[in-house]
PDB file of C-alpha atoms in Angstrom:
ATOM      1  CA  MET A  14      65.021  33.922  72.163  1.00 84.00           C
ATOM      2  CA  THR A  15      63.456  32.714  68.944  1.00 90.00           C
ATOM      3  CA  VAL A  16      64.649  31.996  65.425  1.00 93.00           C
ATOM      4  CA  ALA A  17      62.989  35.267  64.348  1.00 93.00           C
ATOM      5  CA  ARG A  18      65.476  37.170  66.512  1.00 92.00           C
ATOM      6  CA  ILE A  19      68.424  35.327  64.961  1.00 93.00           C
ATOM      7  CA  LEU A  20      67.155  36.096  61.458  1.00 94.00           C
ATOM      8  CA  ALA A  21      66.587  39.737  62.396  1.00 93.00           C
ATOM      9  CA  GLU A  22      70.228  39.995  63.482  1.00 90.00           C
ATOM     10  CA  LYS A  23      71.915  37.960  60.751  1.00 89.00           C
ATOM     11  CA  GLY A  24      69.524  38.414  57.855  1.00 87.00           C
ATOM     12  CA  SER A  25      67.307  35.958  56.073  1.00 86.00           C
ATOM     13  CA  SER A  26      69.128  35.435  52.794  1.00 89.00           C
ATOM     14  CA  VAL A  27      69.810  31.793  52.002  1.00 93.00           C
ATOM     15  CA  VAL A  28      71.982  30.324  49.288  1.00 94.00           C
ATOM     16  CA  THR A  29      69.936  27.753  47.414  1.00 95.00           C
ATOM     17  CA  VAL A  30      70.497  25.325  44.578  1.00 96.00           C
ATOM     18  CA  GLN A  31      68.140  23.578  42.190  1.00 96.00           C
ATOM     19  CA  PRO A  32      67.922  19.778  42.390  1.00 96.00           C
ATOM     20  CA  GLU A  33      68.944  19.290  38.751  1.00 96.00           C
ATOM     21  CA  ARG A  34      72.253  21.177  39.120  1.00 96.00           C
ATOM     22  CA  THR A  35      75.357  18.997  39.280  1.00 97.00           C
ATOM     23  CA  LEU A  36      77.242  18.167  42.427  1.00 97.00           C
ATOM     24  CA  ASP A  37      80.218  19.955  40.876  1.00 96.00           C
ATOM     25  CA  ASP A  38      78.121  23.145  40.578  1.00 97.00           C
ATOM     26  CA  ALA A  39      77.079  22.806  44.214  1.00 97.00           C
ATOM     27  CA  ILE A  40      80.652  22.291  45.428  1.00 97.00           C
ATOM     28  CA  HIS A  41      81.790  25.458  43.671  1.00 97.00           C
ATOM     29  CA  LEU A  42      78.858  27.407  45.105  1.00 96.00           C
ATOM     30  CA  LEU A  43      79.721  26.229  48.628  1.00 96.00           C
ATOM     31  CA  ALA A  44      83.358  27.229  48.108  1.00 96.00           C
ATOM     32  CA  ASP A  45      82.516  30.614  46.565  1.00 96.00           C
ATOM     33  CA  LYS A  46      80.159  31.510  49.414  1.00 95.00           C
ATOM     34  CA  SER A  47      82.312  29.923  52.169  1.00 94.00           C
ATOM     35  CA  ILE A  48      79.345  28.007  53.568  1.00 93.00           C
ATOM     36  CA  GLY A  49      78.724  24.421  54.658  1.00 92.00           C
ATOM     37  CA  ALA A  50      75.296  23.633  53.215  1.00 95.00           C
ATOM     38  CA  LEU A  51      72.899  24.537  50.438  1.00 97.00           C
ATOM     39  CA  VAL A  52      69.145  24.392  50.671  1.00 97.00           C
ATOM     40  CA  VAL A  53      67.714  22.611  47.636  1.00 97.00           C
ATOM     41  CA  CYS A  54      64.551  24.325  46.384  1.00 94.00           C
ATOM     42  CA  ASP A  55      62.103  23.825  43.569  1.00 91.00           C
ATOM     43  CA  PRO A  56      61.190  26.785  41.296  1.00 88.00           C
ATOM     44  CA  GLU A  57      58.350  27.827  43.650  1.00 85.00           C
ATOM     45  CA  GLY A  58      60.731  28.154  46.596  1.00 84.00           C
ATOM     46  CA  HIS A  59      59.680  24.977  48.418  1.00 90.00           C
ATOM     47  CA  VAL A  60      62.425  23.109  50.230  1.00 94.00           C
ATOM     48  CA  VAL A  61      62.979  19.692  48.645  1.00 95.00           C
ATOM     49  CA  GLY A  62      66.277  18.840  50.317  1.00 96.00           C
ATOM     50  CA  ILE A  63      69.521  20.046  51.797  1.00 97.00           C
ATOM     51  CA  LEU A  64      73.058  19.349  50.596  1.00 97.00           C
ATOM     52  CA  SER A  65      75.791  19.524  53.203  1.00 94.00           C
ATOM     53  CA  GLU A  66      79.521  18.962  53.070  1.00 94.00           C
ATOM     54  CA  ARG A  67      78.828  15.634  54.761  1.00 93.00           C
ATOM     55  CA  ASP A  68      76.500  14.603  51.904  1.00 95.00           C
ATOM     56  CA  ILE A  69      79.199  15.481  49.386  1.00 96.00           C
ATOM     57  CA  MET A  70      81.829  13.421  51.227  1.00 95.00           C
ATOM     58  CA  ARG A  71      79.489  10.423  51.239  1.00 95.00           C
ATOM     59  CA  ALA A  72      78.855  10.830  47.508  1.00 96.00           C
ATOM     60  CA  LEU A  73      82.580  10.960  46.779  1.00 95.00           C
ATOM     61  CA  ALA A  74      83.243   7.936  48.978  1.00 96.00           C
ATOM     62  CA  ARG A  75      80.573   5.936  47.088  1.00 94.00           C
ATOM     63  CA  GLN A  76      81.145   7.109  43.532  1.00 92.00           C
ATOM     64  CA  ALA A  77      84.525   8.864  43.490  1.00 94.00           C
ATOM     65  CA  GLY A  78      84.870  11.273  40.538  1.00 90.00           C
ATOM     66  CA  ALA A  79      81.654  10.089  38.893  1.00 92.00           C
ATOM     67  CA  ALA A  80      79.697  11.887  41.625  1.00 93.00           C
ATOM     68  CA  PHE A  81      80.672  15.302  40.251  1.00 95.00           C
ATOM     69  CA  ASP A  82      78.379  14.967  37.226  1.00 95.00           C
ATOM     70  CA  ALA A  83      75.403  13.601  39.173  1.00 96.00           C
ATOM     71  CA  PRO A  84      72.479  15.883  39.992  1.00 96.00           C
ATOM     72  CA  VAL A  85      72.269  17.379  43.464  1.00 97.00           C
ATOM     73  CA  SER A  86      69.008  15.465  43.945  1.00 95.00           C
ATOM     74  CA  ALA A  87      70.941  12.181  43.859  1.00 95.00           C
ATOM     75  CA  HIS A  88      73.023  13.084  46.909  1.00 96.00           C
ATOM     76  CA  MET A  89      70.998  15.585  48.946  1.00 96.00           C
ATOM     77  CA  THR A  90      69.266  14.749  52.190  1.00 94.00           C
ATOM     78  CA  GLY A  91      65.619  14.658  51.188  1.00 92.00           C
ATOM     79  CA  ALA A  92      64.066  14.373  54.636  1.00 91.00           C
ATOM     80  CA  VAL A  93      64.685  17.924  55.827  1.00 93.00           C
ATOM     81  CA  THR A  94      63.878  19.015  59.357  1.00 94.00           C
ATOM     82  CA  SER A  95      62.809  22.647  59.356  1.00 94.00           C
ATOM     83  CA  CYS A  96      61.610  25.124  61.935  1.00 96.00           C
ATOM     84  CA  LYS A  97      59.553  28.312  62.055  1.00 96.00           C
ATOM     85  CA  ARG A  98      60.411  31.848  63.087  1.00 95.00           C
ATOM     86  CA  SER A  99      58.611  31.210  66.377  1.00 96.00           C
ATOM     87  CA  THR A 100      60.829  28.221  67.246  1.00 95.00           C
ATOM     88  CA  THR A 101      62.983  28.838  70.323  1.00 94.00           C
ATOM     89  CA  ILE A 102      66.761  28.518  70.403  1.00 90.00           C
ATOM     90  CA  GLU A 103      66.413  25.615  72.825  1.00 91.00           C
ATOM     91  CA  GLU A 104      64.095  23.794  70.412  1.00 94.00           C
ATOM     92  CA  VAL A 105      66.520  24.325  67.514  1.00 95.00           C
ATOM     93  CA  MET A 106      69.430  23.060  69.640  1.00 93.00           C
ATOM     94  CA  HIS A 107      67.397  19.957  70.434  1.00 94.00           C
ATOM     95  CA  LEU A 108      66.562  19.392  66.739  1.00 94.00           C
ATOM     96  CA  MET A 109      70.216  19.734  65.757  1.00 94.00           C
ATOM     97  CA  THR A 110      71.448  17.457  68.523  1.00 93.00           C
ATOM     98  CA  GLU A 111      68.867  14.738  67.917  1.00 94.00           C
ATOM     99  CA  GLY A 112      69.180  14.863  64.133  1.00 92.00           C
ATOM    100  CA  ARG A 113      72.972  15.273  64.138  1.00 92.00           C
ATOM    101  CA  PHE A 114      72.930  18.113  61.622  1.00 91.00           C
ATOM    102  CA  ARG A 115      74.208  21.675  61.656  1.00 92.00           C
ATOM    103  CA  HIS A 116      71.735  23.570  59.459  1.00 95.00           C
ATOM    104  CA  VAL A 117      67.977  24.018  59.825  1.00 96.00           C
ATOM    105  CA  PRO A 118      65.912  25.769  57.148  1.00 96.00           C
ATOM    106  CA  VAL A 119      63.292  28.192  58.437  1.00 96.00           C
ATOM    107  CA  CYS A 120      59.970  27.830  56.592  1.00 94.00           C
ATOM    108  CA  GLU A 121      56.675  29.681  56.825  1.00 91.00           C
ATOM    109  CA  ASP A 122      53.606  28.771  54.778  1.00 87.00           C
ATOM    110  CA  GLY A 123      55.667  26.173  52.921  1.00 83.00           C
ATOM    111  CA  LYS A 124      58.269  28.705  51.747  1.00 89.00           C
ATOM    112  CA  LEU A 125      61.910  29.121  52.743  1.00 93.00           C
ATOM    113  CA  VAL A 126      62.411  32.307  54.791  1.00 93.00           C
ATOM    114  CA  GLY A 127      65.846  31.727  56.337  1.00 94.00           C
ATOM    115  CA  LEU A 128      68.457  29.292  57.560  1.00 95.00           C
ATOM    116  CA  VAL A 129      69.849  28.782  61.051  1.00 95.00           C
ATOM    117  CA  SER A 130      73.228  27.154  61.572  1.00 93.00           C
ATOM    118  CA  ILE A 131      74.795  25.700  64.696  1.00 92.00           C
ATOM    119  CA  GLY A 132      77.151  28.694  64.655  1.00 90.00           C
ATOM    120  CA  ASP A 133      74.204  31.093  64.792  1.00 91.00           C
ATOM    121  CA  VAL A 134      72.682  29.198  67.710  1.00 89.00           C
ATOM    122  CA  VAL A 135      75.930  28.959  69.679  1.00 87.00           C
ATOM    123  CA  LYS A 136      76.709  32.645  69.128  1.00 86.00           C
ATOM    124  CA  ARG A 137      73.313  33.727  70.471  1.00 82.00           C
ATOM    125  CA  ARG A 138      73.425  31.247  73.352  1.00 81.00           C
ATOM    126  CA  ILE A 139      76.860  32.497  74.451  1.00 82.00           C
ATOM    127  CA  ALA A 140      75.628  36.102  74.300  1.00 77.00           C
ATOM    128  CA  THR A 141      72.656  35.170  76.502  1.00 77.00           C
ATOM    129  CA  VAL A 142      74.850  33.397  79.050  1.00 80.00           C
ATOM    130  CA  GLU A 143      77.285  36.324  79.137  1.00 81.00           C
ATOM    131  CA  ALA A 144      74.416  38.782  79.689  1.00 77.00           C
ATOM    132  CA  GLU A 145      73.057  36.633  82.530  1.00 80.00           C
ATOM    133  CA  HIS A 146      76.538  36.406  84.034  1.00 83.00           C
ATOM    134  CA  GLN A 147      76.954  40.186  83.894  1.00 83.00           C
ATOM    135  CA  ALA A 148      73.519  40.688  85.466  1.00 82.00           C
ATOM    136  CA  MET A 149      74.499  38.369  88.339  1.00 83.00           C
ATOM    137  CA  ARG A 150      77.774  40.261  88.839  1.00 84.00           C
ATOM    138  CA  ASP A 151      75.905  43.557  88.894  1.00 80.00           C
ATOM    139  CA  TYR A 152      73.382  42.170  91.364  1.00 79.00           C
ATOM    140  CA  ILE A 153      76.103  40.857  93.687  1.00 85.00           C
ATOM    141  CA  THR A 154      78.026  44.137  93.495  1.00 85.00           C
ATOM    142  CA  MET A 155      74.960  46.188  94.408  1.00 83.00           C
ATOM    143  CA  ALA A 156      73.798  43.861  97.228  1.00 69.00           C
TER     144      ALA A 156
END
């Protein structure tokens, strides 16, 4: 299974934030949307960073309340690992495990086209394993 299949099932809308917005704005956006990360994009839709709950906790630990007024760009992860629609689930799992992150933007031709989370990957992987398990049961029953 590929990332394209995940996006086809879950949709390709992504909540983004501009780098000049404040950390306070970003926190409220995360809370309002009940999500764990925001992709930071420039006006042309290019990914320039990602801001996760983990990034926010680090900012608060370093700067306490002063972090709220800082721009997102001051606390985002700038070195973003992305994937393509053609990337396999196994490849995305490897990226997430090696990089120790839970969200991977999906980019094509330099533009953001979706976002895959660890929850998306686990959900699809479990469905695949369950389907294989059922196929084995059916095979054994018919043999």
